[in-house]
Amino acid sequence: MPQPQDFATRLENFATRFGDALDRELRAEKLSGPGRAPDRLIEAMRHGALNGGKRLRPFLLVETARLFDAGEPETLPAALAVEFIHCYSLVHDDLPAMDDDDTRRGQPTVHKAYDEATAILAGDALLTHAFGLLASETCHPDPAIRAALVTELVAGSGAGGMAGGQMRDLEGEKGGFSTDDITEMQQMKTGALIRSAVRMGALLGGASPDQFKALTLFGEEAGRAFQLADDILDLTASSEAMGKATGKDHARQKPTLVSRIGLNAAYSHLGDRIHHAISALMMFGPEADTLRETARYFAERQK
Ligand code: FPP
Ligand code: MG
């Protein structure tokens, strides 16, 4: 009889399977429009999306939908869409105009491996393809659900979500941010997409209004925990472990909760967030154990 896999193995196996699906999606025949997608653009998109990445947002989406017995193949197009948005945001975040980073996921950033214009366009094309996936019939047979998924991903990634959070992050570097400003900025920059991944899984699964509300709260708390852990790791982890430069928040005097409240208080805050995330899942039984473990992993991750 097959043994149940531990959480780390499940996550790793998912990342491998999902990496293969990303690889199959990022090919000329899937990307072309009235013209053929240029090879250099496809290669840059592949560089930004393949080889590494923990695939946490699609994992959350798939595991949320699984609560309602939706299988992985049915959730794949939406899961790919969320990861494409995440990958585009990393490609653009690394650009000289933003964080100006040379390495990501242990390899040169896209603008280093190619050039800035190509990195901008690769990000644009990843972003655009995400919405094409949600609009396609393979995403969900019901057009109303497809439209709801689009609306949800727009909310998570647009001006009131991730892109707006990035804008506020850049403003915050100039100073004058209160602790509440930092929390709000982080909820937009990082939390909003994590929240959307969970809510999209709930939409695909057909959650009831109460279930949707509880899962939204879970997504919000998990998102806060994730960013807090990211801030802590920026201070405590090596760049080898993270596959990207660390210590940059401190060097740039970037306002983070850690810089404001200190490392010890940040760890205790992180514990509270995980507690709240897990409490939000009270109405679910053992079928939500993987989501509970994902929240714990968000706090305990080493990279
Ligand atoms: C690391 O994710 C990423 C974050 C902590 C999110 C930071 C937010 C941005 C870069 C938003 C940028 C927005 C725009 C519009 C440019 P991860 O640890 O899951 O990374 P992985 O996928 O490499 O594992
Ligand atoms: Mg960055």
Short mmCIF file of C-alpha atoms and ligand atoms in Angstrom, two decimals:
data_model
loop_
_atom_site.label_atom_id
_atom_site.label_comp_id
_atom_site.label_asym_id
_atom_site.label_seq_id
_atom_site.Cartn_x
_atom_site.Cartn_y
_atom_site.Cartn_z
CA MET A 1 0.00 0.00 0.00
CA PRO A 2 1.44 3.46 -0.86
CA GLN A 3 2.51 5.44 2.21
CA PRO A 4 0.98 8.92 2.64
CA GLN A 5 3.59 11.50 1.64
CA ASP A 6 4.84 14.06 4.12
CA PHE A 7 4.13 17.70 3.36
CA ALA A 8 7.59 18.61 2.06
CA THR A 9 7.54 15.70 -0.40
CA ARG A 10 4.05 16.59 -1.60
CA LEU A 11 5.06 20.19 -2.19
CA GLU A 12 8.23 19.15 -3.99
CA ASN A 13 6.37 16.65 -6.20
CA PHE A 14 3.78 19.28 -6.99
CA ALA A 15 6.51 21.77 -7.97
CA THR A 16 8.04 19.18 -10.33
CA ARG A 17 4.69 18.31 -11.96
CA PHE A 18 3.76 21.96 -12.19
CA GLY A 19 7.14 22.88 -13.68
CA ASP A 20 6.45 20.36 -16.46
CA ALA A 21 3.06 21.96 -17.08
CA LEU A 22 4.66 25.43 -17.28
CA ASP A 23 7.19 24.03 -19.72
CA ARG A 24 4.43 22.62 -21.94
CA GLU A 25 2.58 25.95 -21.85
CA LEU A 26 5.50 28.18 -22.77
CA ARG A 27 5.92 27.07 -26.36
CA ALA A 28 5.39 28.90 -29.66
CA GLU A 29 2.25 26.94 -30.54
CA LYS A 30 0.55 28.02 -27.29
CA LEU A 31 1.76 31.62 -27.39
CA SER A 32 1.36 32.75 -30.97
CA GLY A 33 -1.34 35.15 -32.17
CA PRO A 34 -1.78 36.53 -35.70
CA GLY A 35 2.02 36.25 -35.82
CA ARG A 36 4.52 33.74 -34.49
CA ALA A 37 5.89 34.56 -31.03
CA PRO A 38 9.60 35.50 -31.42
CA ASP A 39 12.03 32.85 -30.12
CA ARG A 40 13.96 35.35 -28.02
CA LEU A 41 10.77 36.45 -26.25
CA ILE A 42 9.71 32.84 -25.61
CA GLU A 43 13.19 32.02 -24.28
CA ALA A 44 13.11 35.02 -21.92
CA MET A 45 9.63 34.05 -20.69
CA ARG A 46 10.86 30.51 -20.09
CA HIS A 47 13.90 31.86 -18.24
CA GLY A 48 11.62 33.86 -15.96
CA ALA A 49 9.15 31.08 -15.30
CA LEU A 50 11.02 27.75 -15.38
CA ASN A 51 13.94 26.35 -13.35
CA GLY A 52 13.11 26.83 -9.73
CA GLY A 53 10.33 28.51 -7.86
CA LYS A 54 8.51 26.90 -4.99
CA ARG A 55 5.15 27.16 -6.81
CA LEU A 56 3.38 28.08 -3.58
CA ARG A 57 0.59 30.14 -5.08
CA PRO A 58 -0.59 27.46 -7.53
CA PHE A 59 -0.21 24.88 -4.75
CA LEU A 60 -2.55 26.96 -2.57
CA LEU A 61 -5.04 27.30 -5.41
CA VAL A 62 -5.03 23.58 -6.18
CA GLU A 63 -5.23 22.55 -2.52
CA THR A 64 -8.12 24.96 -1.88
CA ALA A 65 -10.07 23.57 -4.84
CA ARG A 66 -9.27 20.06 -3.61
CA LEU A 67 -11.30 20.77 -0.45
CA PHE A 68 -14.31 20.56 -2.76
CA ASP A 69 -13.04 17.50 -4.65
CA ALA A 70 -11.89 19.45 -7.69
CA GLY A 71 -8.98 17.55 -9.25
CA GLU A 72 -5.61 18.94 -10.30
CA PRO A 73 -6.23 18.80 -14.10
CA GLU A 74 -9.40 20.91 -13.74
CA THR A 75 -7.55 23.56 -11.78
CA LEU A 76 -4.39 23.64 -13.91
CA PRO A 77 -5.18 26.59 -16.26
CA ALA A 78 -6.07 28.86 -13.31
CA ALA A 79 -3.04 27.66 -11.33
CA LEU A 80 -0.80 28.43 -14.33
CA ALA A 81 -2.38 31.88 -14.62
CA VAL A 82 -1.55 32.73 -10.99
CA GLU A 83 2.05 31.52 -11.36
CA PHE A 84 2.51 33.47 -14.61
CA ILE A 85 1.43 36.64 -12.81
CA HIS A 86 3.85 35.88 -9.97
CA CYS A 87 6.72 35.19 -12.41
CA TYR A 88 6.05 38.38 -14.38
CA SER A 89 6.11 40.35 -11.12
CA LEU A 90 9.51 38.88 -10.23
CA VAL A 91 10.94 39.67 -13.68
CA HIS A 92 9.81 43.29 -13.42
CA ASP A 93 10.70 43.60 -9.72
CA ASP A 94 14.30 42.65 -10.53
CA LEU A 95 14.69 45.37 -13.18
CA PRO A 96 17.14 48.24 -12.56
CA ALA A 97 14.19 50.65 -12.26
CA MET A 98 12.88 48.63 -9.33
CA ASP A 99 14.99 46.39 -7.06
CA ASP A 100 17.89 46.10 -9.50
CA ASP A 101 18.78 42.48 -8.78
CA ASP A 102 21.25 40.27 -10.64
CA THR A 103 20.14 36.84 -9.40
CA ARG A 104 16.82 35.15 -8.86
CA ARG A 105 16.13 31.49 -8.12
CA GLY A 106 19.87 30.90 -8.26
CA GLN A 107 20.31 32.13 -11.82
CA PRO A 108 20.83 35.48 -13.58
CA THR A 109 17.71 37.64 -13.62
CA VAL A 110 15.99 37.95 -17.00
CA HIS A 111 17.40 41.40 -17.80
CA LYS A 112 20.90 40.11 -16.99
CA ALA A 113 20.54 36.99 -19.15
CA TYR A 114 18.91 38.98 -21.98
CA ASP A 115 18.46 42.77 -21.73
CA GLU A 116 16.09 45.21 -20.08
CA ALA A 117 13.72 45.66 -23.00
CA THR A 118 13.41 41.89 -23.42
CA ALA A 119 12.75 41.46 -19.68
CA ILE A 120 10.00 44.08 -19.77
CA LEU A 121 8.38 42.39 -22.75
CA ALA A 122 8.76 38.90 -21.26
CA GLY A 123 6.98 40.14 -18.13
CA ASP A 124 4.26 41.75 -20.25
CA ALA A 125 3.75 38.55 -22.25
CA LEU A 126 3.59 36.35 -19.12
CA LEU A 127 1.02 38.71 -17.63
CA THR A 128 -1.08 38.77 -20.77
CA HIS A 129 -0.98 35.01 -21.23
CA ALA A 130 -2.32 34.54 -17.69
CA PHE A 131 -5.61 36.19 -18.59
CA GLY A 132 -5.81 34.27 -21.87
CA LEU A 133 -5.65 31.05 -19.87
CA LEU A 134 -8.51 32.14 -17.62
CA ALA A 135 -10.63 33.09 -20.63
CA SER A 136 -10.13 29.75 -22.37
CA GLU A 137 -12.85 27.12 -22.17
CA THR A 138 -10.43 24.59 -20.74
CA CYS A 139 -10.25 26.74 -17.60
CA HIS A 140 -13.89 26.11 -16.59
CA PRO A 141 -17.00 25.15 -18.58
CA ASP A 142 -19.08 27.94 -16.99
CA PRO A 143 -18.30 31.39 -18.49
CA ALA A 144 -19.55 33.07 -15.29
CA ILE A 145 -16.88 31.26 -13.28
CA ARG A 146 -14.25 32.18 -15.86
CA ALA A 147 -15.28 35.84 -15.60
CA ALA A 148 -15.19 35.64 -11.77
CA LEU A 149 -11.67 34.20 -11.95
CA VAL A 150 -10.54 37.05 -14.20
CA THR A 151 -12.08 39.62 -11.86
CA GLU A 152 -10.40 37.97 -8.88
CA LEU A 153 -6.97 37.90 -10.50
CA VAL A 154 -7.32 41.53 -11.59
CA ALA A 155 -8.14 42.48 -7.99
CA GLY A 156 -5.14 40.57 -6.67
CA SER A 157 -2.60 41.75 -9.21
CA GLY A 158 -3.73 45.22 -10.35
CA ALA A 159 -3.52 48.76 -8.99
CA GLY A 160 -5.46 47.88 -5.84
CA GLY A 161 -3.40 44.74 -5.31
CA MET A 162 0.12 43.68 -6.22
CA ALA A 163 1.02 46.47 -8.69
CA GLY A 164 -0.35 49.11 -6.31
CA GLY A 165 1.57 47.52 -3.45
CA GLN A 166 4.77 47.69 -5.47
CA MET A 167 4.10 51.40 -6.11
CA ARG A 168 3.62 51.98 -2.39
CA ASP A 169 6.78 49.99 -1.67
CA LEU A 170 8.78 52.34 -3.90
CA GLU A 171 7.18 55.35 -2.20
CA GLY A 172 8.01 53.87 1.22
CA GLU A 173 11.72 53.85 0.40
CA LYS A 174 11.58 57.64 0.54
CA GLY A 175 10.59 57.42 4.23
CA GLY A 176 7.64 58.54 6.31
CA PHE A 177 5.87 55.17 6.49
CA SER A 178 4.02 54.27 9.70
CA THR A 179 3.82 50.64 10.83
CA ASP A 180 0.23 50.56 9.52
CA ASP A 181 1.44 51.88 6.13
CA ILE A 182 3.97 49.04 5.97
CA THR A 183 1.35 46.43 6.83
CA GLU A 184 -1.04 47.79 4.21
CA MET A 185 1.67 48.00 1.54
CA GLN A 186 2.73 44.40 2.22
CA GLN A 187 -0.84 43.14 2.14
CA MET A 188 -1.14 44.63 -1.33
CA LYS A 189 2.30 43.78 -2.71
CA THR A 190 2.49 40.16 -1.56
CA GLY A 191 -0.70 39.29 0.31
CA ALA A 192 -3.17 40.19 -2.43
CA LEU A 193 -1.96 37.55 -4.91
CA ILE A 194 -1.80 34.84 -2.24
CA ARG A 195 -5.34 35.77 -1.17
CA SER A 196 -6.45 35.60 -4.82
CA ALA A 197 -4.87 32.17 -5.30
CA VAL A 198 -6.95 30.83 -2.41
CA ARG A 199 -10.13 32.58 -3.55
CA MET A 200 -9.68 31.31 -7.12
CA GLY A 201 -9.40 27.77 -5.75
CA ALA A 202 -12.61 28.40 -3.80
CA LEU A 203 -14.35 29.69 -6.94
CA LEU A 204 -13.28 26.63 -8.93
CA GLY A 205 -14.46 24.35 -6.12
CA GLY A 206 -17.85 26.05 -5.81
CA ALA A 207 -17.45 27.16 -2.18
CA SER A 208 -20.55 28.42 -0.32
CA PRO A 209 -20.53 32.10 0.79
CA ASP A 210 -19.49 31.07 4.33
CA GLN A 211 -16.72 28.84 3.06
CA PHE A 212 -15.55 31.59 0.71
CA LYS A 213 -15.39 34.05 3.60
CA ALA A 214 -13.43 31.66 5.80
CA LEU A 215 -10.99 30.85 2.99
CA THR A 216 -10.53 34.55 2.23
CA LEU A 217 -9.51 35.11 5.85
CA PHE A 218 -7.16 32.14 5.63
CA GLY A 219 -5.59 33.59 2.45
CA GLU A 220 -5.14 36.99 4.05
CA GLU A 221 -3.48 35.62 7.17
CA ALA A 222 -1.30 33.26 5.13
CA GLY A 223 -0.27 36.18 2.91
CA ARG A 224 0.74 38.28 5.92
CA ALA A 225 2.72 35.37 7.32
CA PHE A 226 4.45 34.81 4.00
CA GLN A 227 5.67 38.40 3.71
CA LEU A 228 6.75 38.52 7.35
CA ALA A 229 8.80 35.35 6.81
CA ASP A 230 10.25 36.92 3.65
CA ASP A 231 11.36 39.99 5.62
CA ILE A 232 12.86 37.79 8.34
CA LEU A 233 14.68 35.63 5.76
CA ASP A 234 16.08 38.75 4.07
CA LEU A 235 17.87 39.40 7.34
CA THR A 236 18.69 35.87 8.48
CA ALA A 237 19.17 33.69 5.38
CA SER A 238 22.14 33.44 3.03
CA SER A 239 21.81 34.49 -0.60
CA GLU A 240 22.83 30.91 -1.58
CA ALA A 241 19.86 29.48 0.33
CA MET A 242 17.44 32.04 -1.11
CA GLY A 243 18.80 31.98 -4.67
CA LYS A 244 18.71 35.80 -4.66
CA ALA A 245 20.47 38.68 -2.92
CA THR A 246 19.63 39.04 0.78
CA GLY A 247 20.20 41.84 3.27
CA LYS A 248 18.93 44.32 0.72
CA ASP A 249 16.01 45.65 2.77
CA HIS A 250 18.43 46.67 5.49
CA ALA A 251 21.01 48.07 3.05
CA ARG A 252 18.37 50.19 1.29
CA GLN A 253 16.72 51.13 4.58
CA LYS A 254 13.54 49.67 3.18
CA PRO A 255 10.73 49.90 5.72
CA THR A 256 9.70 46.40 6.79
CA LEU A 257 7.93 45.21 9.90
CA VAL A 258 11.17 43.58 11.02
CA SER A 259 13.06 46.86 10.80
CA ARG A 260 10.25 48.55 12.73
CA ILE A 261 9.50 46.06 15.51
CA GLY A 262 12.69 43.94 15.63
CA LEU A 263 13.36 40.29 14.92
CA ASN A 264 11.94 38.81 18.13
CA ALA A 265 8.64 40.65 17.88
CA ALA A 266 8.48 39.72 14.19
CA TYR A 267 8.80 35.99 15.04
CA SER A 268 6.05 36.31 17.62
CA HIS A 269 3.87 38.22 15.14
CA LEU A 270 4.48 35.47 12.61
CA GLY A 271 3.29 32.86 15.12
CA ASP A 272 0.09 34.88 15.64
CA ARG A 273 -0.57 35.06 11.91
CA ILE A 274 -0.22 31.30 11.52
CA HIS A 275 -2.53 30.75 14.47
CA HIS A 276 -5.15 33.04 12.88
CA ALA A 277 -4.75 31.37 9.48
CA ILE A 278 -5.33 27.94 10.97
CA SER A 279 -8.26 29.18 13.10
CA ALA A 280 -9.92 30.51 9.94
CA LEU A 281 -10.21 26.92 8.68
CA MET A 282 -12.26 25.81 11.70
CA MET A 283 -15.32 24.86 9.62
CA PHE A 284 -13.26 22.38 7.59
CA GLY A 285 -12.23 18.90 8.68
CA PRO A 286 -9.11 16.87 7.89
CA GLU A 287 -9.56 17.65 4.19
CA ALA A 288 -8.03 21.09 5.02
CA ASP A 289 -4.95 19.64 6.73
CA THR A 290 -2.73 20.39 3.73
CA LEU A 291 -3.78 24.06 3.83
CA ARG A 292 -3.02 24.10 7.57
CA GLU A 293 0.39 22.61 6.88
CA THR A 294 0.99 25.14 4.10
CA ALA A 295 0.41 27.98 6.56
CA ARG A 296 2.89 26.39 9.00
CA TYR A 297 5.36 25.94 6.16
CA PHE A 298 5.04 29.63 5.28
CA ALA A 299 6.41 30.45 8.73
CA GLU A 300 9.04 27.74 8.89
CA ARG A 301 10.43 27.87 5.36
CA GLN A 302 14.18 28.32 4.99
CA LYS A 303 14.06 29.75 1.45
C1 FPP B 1 8.93 35.79 -3.44
O1 FPP B 1 8.06 34.71 -3.65
C2 FPP B 1 8.15 36.99 -3.78
C3 FPP B 1 7.64 37.88 -2.93
C4 FPP B 1 7.91 37.85 -1.48
C5 FPP B 1 6.70 38.92 -3.46
C6 FPP B 1 7.33 40.26 -3.60
C7 FPP B 1 6.43 41.12 -4.41
C8 FPP B 1 6.73 41.50 -5.64
C9 FPP B 1 8.02 41.10 -6.29
C10 FPP B 1 5.72 42.34 -6.39
C11 FPP B 1 6.31 43.01 -7.59
C12 FPP B 1 5.21 43.64 -8.37
C13 FPP B 1 5.37 44.22 -9.57
C14 FPP B 1 4.15 44.73 -10.26
C15 FPP B 1 6.68 44.39 -10.26
P1 FPP B 1 8.51 33.18 -3.54
O2 FPP B 1 9.37 33.00 -2.32
O3 FPP B 1 7.27 32.34 -3.63
O4 FPP B 1 9.41 33.01 -4.83
P2 FPP B 1 9.65 31.70 -5.73
O5 FPP B 1 8.51 31.66 -6.70
O6 FPP B 1 10.96 32.01 -6.41
O7 FPP B 1 9.72 30.50 -4.84
MG MG B 2 12.86 42.28 -4.99
#
